[in-house]
Coordinates of C-alpha atoms in Angstrom, one line a residue:
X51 CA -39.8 -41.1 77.0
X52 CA -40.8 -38.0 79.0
X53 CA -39.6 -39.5 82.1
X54 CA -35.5 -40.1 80.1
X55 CA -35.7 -36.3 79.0
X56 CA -36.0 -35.5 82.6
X57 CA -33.3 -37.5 83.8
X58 CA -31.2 -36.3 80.9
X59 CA -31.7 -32.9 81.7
X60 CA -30.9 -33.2 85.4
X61 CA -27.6 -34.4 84.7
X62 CA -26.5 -31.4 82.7
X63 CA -28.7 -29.0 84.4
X64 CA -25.1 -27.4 85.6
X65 CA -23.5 -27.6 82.4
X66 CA -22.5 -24.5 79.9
X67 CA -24.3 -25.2 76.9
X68 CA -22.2 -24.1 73.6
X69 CA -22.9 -23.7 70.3
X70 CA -21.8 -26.8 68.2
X71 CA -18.5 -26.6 66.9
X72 CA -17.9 -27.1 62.9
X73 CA -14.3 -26.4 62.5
X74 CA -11.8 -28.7 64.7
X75 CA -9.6 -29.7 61.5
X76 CA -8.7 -27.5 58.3
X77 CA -10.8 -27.1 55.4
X78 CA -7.7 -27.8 53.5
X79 CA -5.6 -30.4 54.9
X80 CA -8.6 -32.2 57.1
X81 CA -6.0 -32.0 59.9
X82 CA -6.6 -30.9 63.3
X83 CA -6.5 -27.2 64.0
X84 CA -3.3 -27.1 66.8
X85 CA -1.9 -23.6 66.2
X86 CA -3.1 -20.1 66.3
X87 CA -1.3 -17.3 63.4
X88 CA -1.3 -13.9 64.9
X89 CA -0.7 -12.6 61.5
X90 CA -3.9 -14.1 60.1
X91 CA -5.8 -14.1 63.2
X92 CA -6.9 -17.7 62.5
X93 CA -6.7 -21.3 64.0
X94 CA -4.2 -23.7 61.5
X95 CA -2.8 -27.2 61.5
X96 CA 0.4 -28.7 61.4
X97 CA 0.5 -28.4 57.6
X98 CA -0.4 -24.7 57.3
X99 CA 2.9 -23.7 59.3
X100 CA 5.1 -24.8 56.4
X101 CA 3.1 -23.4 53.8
X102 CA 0.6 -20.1 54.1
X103 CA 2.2 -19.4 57.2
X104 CA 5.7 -20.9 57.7
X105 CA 7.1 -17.2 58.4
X106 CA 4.3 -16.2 60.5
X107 CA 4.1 -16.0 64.2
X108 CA 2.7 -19.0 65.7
X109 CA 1.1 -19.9 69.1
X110 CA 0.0 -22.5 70.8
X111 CA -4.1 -22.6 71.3
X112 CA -3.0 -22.0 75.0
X113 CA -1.0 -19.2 74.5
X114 CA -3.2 -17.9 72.1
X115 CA -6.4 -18.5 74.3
X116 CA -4.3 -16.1 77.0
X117 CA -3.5 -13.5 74.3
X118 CA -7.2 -13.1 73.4
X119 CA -8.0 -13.0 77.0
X120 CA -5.8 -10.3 77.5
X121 CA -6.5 -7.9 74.6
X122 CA -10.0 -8.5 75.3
X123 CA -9.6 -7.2 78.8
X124 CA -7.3 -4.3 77.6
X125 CA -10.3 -3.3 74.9
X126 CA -13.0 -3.8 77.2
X127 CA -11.2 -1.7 80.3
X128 CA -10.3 1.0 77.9
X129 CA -13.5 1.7 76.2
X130 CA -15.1 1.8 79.7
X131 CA -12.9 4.5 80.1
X132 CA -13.2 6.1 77.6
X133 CA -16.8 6.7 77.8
X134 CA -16.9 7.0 81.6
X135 CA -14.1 9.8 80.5
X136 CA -16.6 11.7 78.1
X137 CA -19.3 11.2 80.5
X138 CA -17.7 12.9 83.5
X139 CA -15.9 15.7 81.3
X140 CA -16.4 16.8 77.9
X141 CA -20.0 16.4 78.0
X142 CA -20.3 18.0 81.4
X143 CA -17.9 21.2 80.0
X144 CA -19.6 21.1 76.6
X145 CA -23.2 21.4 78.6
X146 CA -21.9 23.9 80.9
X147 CA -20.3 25.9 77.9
X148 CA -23.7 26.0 76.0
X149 CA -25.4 27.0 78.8
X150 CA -22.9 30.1 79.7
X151 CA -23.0 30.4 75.8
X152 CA -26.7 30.9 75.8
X153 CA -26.6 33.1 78.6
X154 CA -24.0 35.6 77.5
X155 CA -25.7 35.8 73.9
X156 CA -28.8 36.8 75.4
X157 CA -27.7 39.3 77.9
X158 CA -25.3 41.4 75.2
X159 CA -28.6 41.3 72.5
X160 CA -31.3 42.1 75.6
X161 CA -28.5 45.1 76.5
X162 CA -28.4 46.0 73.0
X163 CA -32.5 46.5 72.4
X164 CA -33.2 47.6 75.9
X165 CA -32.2 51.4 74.7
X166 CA -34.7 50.8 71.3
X167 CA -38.4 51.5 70.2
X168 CA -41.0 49.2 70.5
X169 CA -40.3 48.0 67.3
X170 CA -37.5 46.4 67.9
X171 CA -38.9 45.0 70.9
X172 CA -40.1 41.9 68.5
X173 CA -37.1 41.6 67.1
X174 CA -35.2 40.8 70.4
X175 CA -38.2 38.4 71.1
X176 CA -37.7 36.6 67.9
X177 CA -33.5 36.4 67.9
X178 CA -33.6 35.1 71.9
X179 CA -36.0 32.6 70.3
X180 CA -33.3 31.5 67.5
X181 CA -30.8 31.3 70.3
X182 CA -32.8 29.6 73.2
X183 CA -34.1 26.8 70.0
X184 CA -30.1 26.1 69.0
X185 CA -29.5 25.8 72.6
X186 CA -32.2 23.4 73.4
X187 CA -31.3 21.5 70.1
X188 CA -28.0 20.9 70.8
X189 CA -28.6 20.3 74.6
X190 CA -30.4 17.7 73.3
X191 CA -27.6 16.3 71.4
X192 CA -25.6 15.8 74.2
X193 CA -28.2 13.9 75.9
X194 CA -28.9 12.3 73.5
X195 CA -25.0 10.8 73.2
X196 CA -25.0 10.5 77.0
X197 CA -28.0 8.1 77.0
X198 CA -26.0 6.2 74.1
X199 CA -22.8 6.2 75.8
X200 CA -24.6 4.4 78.5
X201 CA -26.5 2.1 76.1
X202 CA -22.8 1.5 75.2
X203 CA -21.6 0.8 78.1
X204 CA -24.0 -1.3 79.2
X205 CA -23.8 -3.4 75.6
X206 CA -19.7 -4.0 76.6
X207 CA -20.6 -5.0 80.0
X208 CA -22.1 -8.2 78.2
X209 CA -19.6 -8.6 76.0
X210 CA -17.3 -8.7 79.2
X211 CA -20.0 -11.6 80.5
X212 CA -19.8 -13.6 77.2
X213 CA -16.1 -12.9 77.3
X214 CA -16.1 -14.9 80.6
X215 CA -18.2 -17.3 79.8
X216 CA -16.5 -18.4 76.9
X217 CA -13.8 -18.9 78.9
X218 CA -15.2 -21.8 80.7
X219 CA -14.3 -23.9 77.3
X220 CA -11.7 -25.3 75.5
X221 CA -9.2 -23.2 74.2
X222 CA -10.2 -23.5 70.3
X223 CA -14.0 -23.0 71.5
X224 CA -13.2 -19.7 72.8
X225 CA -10.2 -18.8 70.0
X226 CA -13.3 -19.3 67.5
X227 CA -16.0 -18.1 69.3
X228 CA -14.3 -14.4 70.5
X229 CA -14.3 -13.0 66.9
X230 CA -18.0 -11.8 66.8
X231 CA -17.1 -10.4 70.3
X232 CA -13.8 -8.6 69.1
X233 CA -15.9 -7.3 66.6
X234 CA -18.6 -5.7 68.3
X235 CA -15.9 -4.1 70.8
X236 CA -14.8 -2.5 67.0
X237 CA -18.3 -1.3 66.4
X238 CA -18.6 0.5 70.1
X239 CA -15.5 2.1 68.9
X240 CA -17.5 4.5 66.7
X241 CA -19.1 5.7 69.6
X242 CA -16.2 7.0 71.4
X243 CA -14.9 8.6 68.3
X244 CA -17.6 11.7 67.9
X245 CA -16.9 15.3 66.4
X246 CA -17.4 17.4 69.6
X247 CA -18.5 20.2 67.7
X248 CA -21.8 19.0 67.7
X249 CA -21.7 19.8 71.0
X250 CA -21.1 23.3 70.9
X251 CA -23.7 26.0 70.1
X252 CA -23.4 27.1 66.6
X253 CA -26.0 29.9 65.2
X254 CA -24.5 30.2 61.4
X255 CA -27.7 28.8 60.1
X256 CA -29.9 31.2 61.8
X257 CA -27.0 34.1 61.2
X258 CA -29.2 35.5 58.0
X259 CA -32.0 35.8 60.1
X260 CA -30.5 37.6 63.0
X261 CA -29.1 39.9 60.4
X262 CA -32.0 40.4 59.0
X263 CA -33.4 41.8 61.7
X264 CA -30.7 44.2 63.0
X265 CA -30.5 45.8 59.7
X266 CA -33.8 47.0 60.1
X267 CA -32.1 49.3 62.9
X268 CA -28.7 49.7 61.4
X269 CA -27.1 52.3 60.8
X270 CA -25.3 53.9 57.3
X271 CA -23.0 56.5 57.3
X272 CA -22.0 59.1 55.3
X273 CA -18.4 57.6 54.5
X274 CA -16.5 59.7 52.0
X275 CA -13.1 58.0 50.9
X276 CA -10.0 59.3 52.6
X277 CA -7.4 60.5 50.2
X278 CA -4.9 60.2 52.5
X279 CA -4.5 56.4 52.3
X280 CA -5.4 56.1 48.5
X281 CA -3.1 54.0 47.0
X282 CA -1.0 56.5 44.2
X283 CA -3.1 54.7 41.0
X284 CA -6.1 56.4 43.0
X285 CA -8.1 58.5 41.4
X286 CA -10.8 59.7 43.6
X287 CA -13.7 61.6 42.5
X288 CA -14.6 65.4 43.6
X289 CA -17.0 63.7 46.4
X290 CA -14.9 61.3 47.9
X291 CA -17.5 58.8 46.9
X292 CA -16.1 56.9 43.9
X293 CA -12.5 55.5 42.9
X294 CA -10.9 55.1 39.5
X295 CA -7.8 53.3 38.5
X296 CA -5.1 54.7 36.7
X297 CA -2.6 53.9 34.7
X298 CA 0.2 56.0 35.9
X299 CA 0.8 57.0 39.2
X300 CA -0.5 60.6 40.9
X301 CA 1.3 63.1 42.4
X302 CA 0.1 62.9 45.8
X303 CA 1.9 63.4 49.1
X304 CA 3.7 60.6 50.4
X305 CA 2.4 60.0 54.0
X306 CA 2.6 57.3 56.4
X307 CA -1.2 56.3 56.1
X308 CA -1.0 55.9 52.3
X309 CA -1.3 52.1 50.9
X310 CA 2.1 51.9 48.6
X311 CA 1.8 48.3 47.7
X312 CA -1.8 47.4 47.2
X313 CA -4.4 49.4 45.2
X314 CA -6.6 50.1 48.9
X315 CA -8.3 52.7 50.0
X316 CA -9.8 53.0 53.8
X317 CA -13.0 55.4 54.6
X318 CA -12.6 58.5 56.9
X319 CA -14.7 57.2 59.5
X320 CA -13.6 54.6 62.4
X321 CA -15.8 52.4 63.7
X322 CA -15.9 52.0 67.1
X323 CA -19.0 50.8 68.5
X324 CA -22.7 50.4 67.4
X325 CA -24.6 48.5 63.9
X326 CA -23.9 49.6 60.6
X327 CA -24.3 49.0 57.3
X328 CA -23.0 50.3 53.6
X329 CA -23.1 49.1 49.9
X330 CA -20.6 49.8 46.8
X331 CA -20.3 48.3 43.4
X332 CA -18.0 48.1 40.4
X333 CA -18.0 48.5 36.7
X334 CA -15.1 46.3 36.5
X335 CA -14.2 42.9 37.1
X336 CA -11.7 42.2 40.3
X337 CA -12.4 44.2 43.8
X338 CA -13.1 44.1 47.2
X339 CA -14.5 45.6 50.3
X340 CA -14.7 44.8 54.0
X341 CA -13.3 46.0 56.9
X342 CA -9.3 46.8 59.0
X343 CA -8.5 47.8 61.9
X344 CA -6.1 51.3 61.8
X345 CA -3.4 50.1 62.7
X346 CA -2.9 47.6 60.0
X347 CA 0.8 48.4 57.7
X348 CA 0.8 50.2 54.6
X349 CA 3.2 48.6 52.7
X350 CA 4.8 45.8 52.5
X351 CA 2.9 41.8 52.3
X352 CA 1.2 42.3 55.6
X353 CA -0.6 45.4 54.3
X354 CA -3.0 43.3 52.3
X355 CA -6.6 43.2 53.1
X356 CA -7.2 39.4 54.2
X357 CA -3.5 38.4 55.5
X358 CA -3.2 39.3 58.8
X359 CA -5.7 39.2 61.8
X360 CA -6.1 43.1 61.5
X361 CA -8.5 42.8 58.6
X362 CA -11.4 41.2 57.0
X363 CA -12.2 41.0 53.6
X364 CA -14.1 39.9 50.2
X365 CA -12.6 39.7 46.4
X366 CA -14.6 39.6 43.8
X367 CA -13.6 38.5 40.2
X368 CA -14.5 36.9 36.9
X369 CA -14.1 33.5 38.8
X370 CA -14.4 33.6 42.3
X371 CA -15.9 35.2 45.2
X372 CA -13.5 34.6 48.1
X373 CA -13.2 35.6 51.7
X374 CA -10.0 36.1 53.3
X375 CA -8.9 36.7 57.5
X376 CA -5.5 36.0 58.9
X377 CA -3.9 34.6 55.4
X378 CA -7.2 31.7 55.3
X379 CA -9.3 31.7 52.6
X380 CA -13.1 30.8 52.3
X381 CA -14.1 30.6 48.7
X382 CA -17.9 30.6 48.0
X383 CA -20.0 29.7 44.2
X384 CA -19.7 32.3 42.4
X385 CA -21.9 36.0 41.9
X386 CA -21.1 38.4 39.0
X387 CA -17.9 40.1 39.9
X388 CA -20.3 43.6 38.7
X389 CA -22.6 42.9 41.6
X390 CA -23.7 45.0 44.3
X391 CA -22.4 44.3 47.5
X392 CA -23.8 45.3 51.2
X393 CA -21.4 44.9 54.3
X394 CA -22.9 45.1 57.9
X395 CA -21.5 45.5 61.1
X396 CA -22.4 45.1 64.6
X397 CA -19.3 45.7 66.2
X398 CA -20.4 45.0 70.1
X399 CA -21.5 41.4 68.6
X400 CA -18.0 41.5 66.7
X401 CA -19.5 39.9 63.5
X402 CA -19.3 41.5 60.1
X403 CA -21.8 39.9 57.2
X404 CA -21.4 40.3 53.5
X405 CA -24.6 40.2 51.3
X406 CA -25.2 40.5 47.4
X407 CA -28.1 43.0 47.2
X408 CA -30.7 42.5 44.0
X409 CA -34.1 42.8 45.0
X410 CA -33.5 41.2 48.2
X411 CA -29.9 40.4 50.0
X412 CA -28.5 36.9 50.2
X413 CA -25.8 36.2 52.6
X414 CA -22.6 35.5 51.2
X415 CA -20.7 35.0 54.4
X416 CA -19.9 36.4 57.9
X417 CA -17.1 36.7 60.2
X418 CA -17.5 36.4 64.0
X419 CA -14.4 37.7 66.2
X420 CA -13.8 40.2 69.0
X421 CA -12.8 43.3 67.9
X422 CA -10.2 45.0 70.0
X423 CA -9.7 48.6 68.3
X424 CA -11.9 50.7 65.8
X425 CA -12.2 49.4 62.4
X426 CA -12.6 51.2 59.1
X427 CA -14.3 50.4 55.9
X428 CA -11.8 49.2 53.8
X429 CA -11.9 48.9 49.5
X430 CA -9.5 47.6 46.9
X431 CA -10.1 48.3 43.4
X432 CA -7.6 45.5 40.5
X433 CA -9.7 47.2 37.4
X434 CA -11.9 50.7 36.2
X435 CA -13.6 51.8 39.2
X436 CA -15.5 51.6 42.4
X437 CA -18.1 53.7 44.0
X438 CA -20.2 53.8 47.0
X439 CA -23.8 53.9 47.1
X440 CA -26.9 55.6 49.5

């Protein structure tokens, strides 16, 4: 018996062996399977092409065998591609961008503590620490998807091998047997299709932190409000310090720095350079506070705080707490709209932070741009009054 396996196994040592086919004839008419439905992607007999599939387009298990040859090829060339595309470029540029990223970030903070006490000597320690952790996190993200791309690539250089080897059969062998194989070209799709923002170095977790830590240095100033740009329903207070809505308008000069439209008020003080920080509340319900550049218009729609990119601001009411910069909106849960409210500003960094102060401050949001002139603190009052505070 041993000696007929041998012999038996000789003869077809050179053969291709195939998994047993199952399904030559339909499960419905028991007839043999001669055409291939692009519509259905499925093998069918004479029968099926005047029923389920008389309008459908119909080949031959030839010309369908040729078709699936082809798109295979196409799918398989062009995810190869793709990933060699990814590989070479947008991993390489996002890697190189991180890097620079890193670099820059912690030059303009070591330039910024270099002139401070030895105080603040830990806290430049501990925020190039934040920075050099996000960068070696998401350094590792991209090498992490480069090794997968190439897991990936590897994984459709089989499926290009099974591809061909199926190929070696009959026509309806390889019709039937290329499914799992389209399939799992679908799945490698996924990998191709990735948010590259994970590839870029993003610090808005650790933003609180770093905050943190520069207000320890920052600086307040004595801002009294300028009664030159109070809006006419302004009524400010003998210090400059507070505003109160009215309910008729006042008799002040008109000027070209006044706010005509929009109940707005700016500071005296510009901002120009350096970290600083200030708090005001309300006894009403619907106000704001951030910061403009000077040159932003005094009447008119664009003279809002929040609708152009000369300005940067928060509202507070009953129900919402919303951020607004260039006309976008970022709405956040809610605080009570009587709630104290800290802004800080480090203008080298160009980010300004907004934080609800109780016993402690929690981050509400921050902006990061590049500022390009001298800002000023910048308040709107929609109800009673507004004051600032320390």
């Amino acid at each position: 018996m041993n000696t007929e396996q041998n012999l038996i196994g000789a003869v077809y040592a050179d053969h291709i062996l195939m998994e047993p086919l199952t399904e030559r004839d339909c499960l419905v008419h028991k007839r043999p399977l001669l055409f291939y439905c692009k519509n259905d992607a499925e093998c069918v007999c004479n029968s099926c092409t005047t029923e389920k599939h008389h309008s459908h387009t119909l080949l031959s298990l030839d010309q369908a065998q040729v078709t699936i040859k082809e798109d295979l090829k196409i799918d398989i060339e062009r995810l190869q591609e793709e990933i060699c595309s990814i590989k070479q470029d947008d991993l390489k540029r996002s890697e190189a961008d991180v890097k620079a990223q890193v670099i820059e970030l912690k030059r303009r903070l070591s330039k910024k503590y270099n002139d401070r006490k030895k105080q603040l000597e830990e806290d430049e320690e501990y925020i190039l620490r934040l920075i050099d952790e996000e960068g070696l996190r998401t350094l590792s993200r991209i090498k992490s998807y480069s090794e997968t791309l190439t897991k990936e690539q590897e994984r459709i250089i089989l499926i290009d091998q099974e591809a061909q080897s199926l190929d070696q059969g009959d026509p309806l062998s390889f019709i039937q047997n290329s499914k799992p194989l389209l399939s799992r070209l679908s799945e490698a799709q996924d990998v191709t299709d990735v948010d590259k923002s994970a590839f870029t170095l993003n610090l808005s977790a650790d933003s609180h932190l770093i905050q943190k830590r520069l207000n320890r240095s920052g600086k307040r100033p004595l801002m009294f409000l300028d009664p030159k740009t109070a809006n006419f329903y302004f009524i400010l207070s003998d210090d400059h310090r507070a505003v109160t809505l009215a309910e008729e308008e006042q008799s002040y000069p008109s000027n070209p720095e006044r706010f005509t439209d929009y109940y707005q008020v700016f500071s005296c003080e510009a901002i120009s350079s350096g970290s600083h920080c200030w708090d005001a509340e309300s006894d009403g319900n619907q106000w704001g506070m951030g910061i403009a550049y000077g040159s932003i218009k005094r009447k008119g729609q664009y003279s809002w705080f929040g609708e152009t990119t000369h300005s940067w601001c928060l509202y507070l009411s009953a129900d919402s707490v919303v951020f607004w910069h260039d006309n976008e909106r970022t709405d956040k849960p809610l605080i009570p709209s009587q709630s104290r409210i800290r802004v800080q500003l480090d203008y080298e960094s160009g980010i300004v932070s907004f934080h609800h102060v109780t016993d402690s401050l929690t981050l509400l949001h921050s902006f990061y741009s590049s500022f390009t002139e001298p800002v000023f603190p910048a308040f709107c009052c929609y109800s009673s009054s507004l004051k600032l505070l320390n």
